[in-house]
Structures are given as C-alpha cells and as structure tokens.
Amino acid sequence: AVNQLCSHFEAYRDIPKITELREKFKNIKQILKSHIFSDFSSLGTARLKEDSNLMQQLADACLVVDALEPSVREELIRTVCNKELTAYQQIFEGTEVAKLDKAERRYAWIKRQLRANEEIWQIFPHSWRVPYLLCIQFCKVT
C-alpha cells in the first residue's frame, strides 16, 4: 500500500514534506532488507532445522521481500545460492575430483544438496524457483 502511495505522490516529489517521507520510507526499506539478510544468514545451520519458529519467520520474511523490490528478492536468492555453492567450489576447485572425467560426482553433489535441503526450499515461495536458480548457478560455476 505504501508503494502505491509513493507512486501516486511521485508528481509531488518537489514538496519538502513528500521528499522527507519518501526518504524515511527508503530508510525503512533498507533497514528491513538488512534485518532479513541477517535472518537468512542462519540458513543451512543445525539451528534452523531445530527451530520451526525460525523456519516460519524466514517464510514470512519472504513475503516482506516480495513487498520491497524485485531487486531485493533477486539479491537474496543470489546470496542463498552463492552460500550453497561455496562448499561445492571448495570441494571441486583444483583437486583430483575437479577433472572433467569426474563430472558425475559434481552432479551427484548437487542432487544430494537439493534432496538434503528440501525443508529449506519450502521456506521460499514456489514462484521464486530457488532450487531451479540454484541449479542454473551450479551449471554456470561448473
């Protein structure tokens, strides 16, 4: 609703009070974004799987992300995917298993990750397609 109001008052942005309110709104969105990213830093930890309230909190945070801006959602997904692929890069870069003839191990790794983190993928709205985007990022890295 606030986004819609901001759009409506776009023509009046030269008015000091409107500019002040837009700045406050922008700051609030930035604070929300930083809190959400901080909350998502626990993704993939044992604490997350033990705490169903935290799982629900993260699922609710996704709704807030959708209310912010599409770029925030894209950045969050990219951050989650990069975090997931950090272990992959450590395992497969510059080692014996990194060779081309060991490609099946790489794909077995991503299949295991997708299965092992099914609970985590449920946090995200289906329309975000996080597992799909993780696979695309995996293919790019590979």
XYZ file of C-alpha atoms in Angstrom:
142
model
C 0.000 0.000 0.000
C 2.842 2.371 0.832
C 4.497 1.601 -2.501
C 1.273 2.523 -4.254
C 1.012 5.763 -2.272
C 4.594 6.645 -3.172
C 3.764 6.108 -6.831
C 0.704 8.305 -6.509
C 2.714 11.168 -4.974
C 5.601 10.848 -7.437
C 4.499 14.027 -9.218
C 4.787 15.945 -5.908
C 8.301 14.895 -5.007
C 9.493 18.516 -5.102
C 7.448 19.264 -1.986
C 9.801 19.054 1.046
C 7.409 17.020 3.233
C 6.864 14.467 0.446
C 10.628 14.216 -0.080
C 11.138 13.731 3.663
C 8.520 10.970 3.820
C 9.992 9.242 0.770
C 13.428 9.299 2.425
C 12.001 7.813 5.629
C 10.300 5.107 3.600
C 13.524 4.383 1.729
C 15.418 4.098 5.048
C 12.799 1.755 6.499
C 13.056 -0.482 3.426
C 16.847 -0.558 3.785
C 16.583 -1.492 7.479
C 14.087 -4.250 6.666
C 16.392 -5.559 3.957
C 19.398 -5.700 6.289
C 17.379 -7.487 9.003
C 16.055 -10.019 6.510
C 19.507 -10.735 5.100
C 20.778 -11.136 8.646
C 17.961 -13.596 9.420
C 18.747 -15.609 6.287
C 22.385 -15.943 7.318
C 21.261 -18.823 9.589
C 20.136 -20.795 6.540
C 21.798 -24.194 6.372
C 22.711 -24.333 10.049
C 21.610 -27.001 12.512
C 19.813 -24.283 14.488
C 17.443 -23.713 11.596
C 16.319 -27.335 11.362
C 15.696 -27.489 15.132
C 13.657 -24.297 15.308
C 10.357 -24.445 13.417
C 9.581 -20.876 14.531
C 12.678 -19.684 12.712
C 11.571 -21.559 9.585
C 8.194 -19.787 9.747
C 9.903 -16.455 10.428
C 12.008 -16.871 7.293
C 8.957 -17.849 5.251
C 7.214 -14.692 6.490
C 10.326 -12.663 5.689
C 9.959 -13.795 2.070
C 6.583 -12.044 1.979
C 8.271 -8.857 3.180
C 10.942 -9.253 0.496
C 8.205 -9.512 -2.126
C 6.737 -6.249 -0.813
C 10.069 -4.441 -1.089
C 11.512 -4.552 -4.597
C 12.241 -7.267 -7.147
C 15.950 -6.455 -6.881
C 15.898 -7.386 -3.178
C 14.394 -10.780 -3.990
C 16.983 -11.357 -6.715
C 19.810 -10.383 -4.377
C 18.508 -12.667 -1.618
C 18.213 -15.623 -3.994
C 21.687 -14.943 -5.373
C 23.087 -14.781 -1.821
C 21.414 -18.059 -0.834
C 22.642 -19.797 -3.993
C 26.184 -18.492 -3.558
C 26.212 -19.683 0.053
C 25.047 -23.142 -1.044
C 27.691 -23.320 -3.748
C 30.585 -22.236 -1.525
C 31.121 -25.810 -0.292
C 30.889 -27.080 -3.867
C 33.602 -24.697 -5.005
C 35.840 -25.686 -2.104
C 35.440 -29.383 -2.887
C 35.742 -29.293 -6.654
C 38.191 -26.493 -7.447
C 41.754 -27.531 -8.135
C 41.556 -31.057 -6.718
C 41.616 -34.542 -8.208
C 37.777 -34.617 -8.290
C 37.786 -31.376 -10.301
C 38.801 -33.094 -13.524
C 36.410 -33.426 -16.420
C 36.157 -37.206 -16.160
C 34.714 -36.765 -12.628
C 31.718 -34.694 -13.806
C 29.248 -37.287 -12.498
C 30.465 -36.528 -8.950
C 29.596 -32.874 -9.427
C 26.048 -33.669 -10.490
C 25.671 -36.201 -7.696
C 26.697 -33.457 -5.272
C 24.002 -31.025 -6.478
C 21.347 -33.767 -6.399
C 22.310 -34.558 -2.777
C 22.148 -30.872 -1.847
C 18.723 -30.452 -3.406
C 17.362 -33.501 -1.560
C 19.067 -32.715 1.749
C 17.712 -29.159 1.806
C 14.138 -29.819 0.739
C 12.901 -28.298 4.017
C 14.855 -25.151 3.322
C 13.457 -24.803 -0.190
C 9.969 -24.892 1.301
C 10.691 -21.568 3.042
C 10.736 -19.751 -0.275
C 7.590 -19.097 -2.319
C 7.308 -21.592 -5.160
C 7.200 -18.736 -7.669
C 10.758 -17.753 -6.679
C 12.056 -21.081 -8.133
C 15.069 -21.121 -5.790
C 16.121 -24.751 -6.454
C 15.896 -24.100 -10.202
C 18.005 -20.942 -9.926
C 20.483 -22.814 -7.730
C 20.854 -25.409 -10.484
C 21.423 -22.703 -13.077
C 24.063 -21.087 -10.872
C 25.607 -24.539 -10.335
C 25.845 -25.049 -14.106
C 27.473 -21.642 -14.565
C 30.034 -22.361 -11.858
C 30.680 -25.846 -13.218
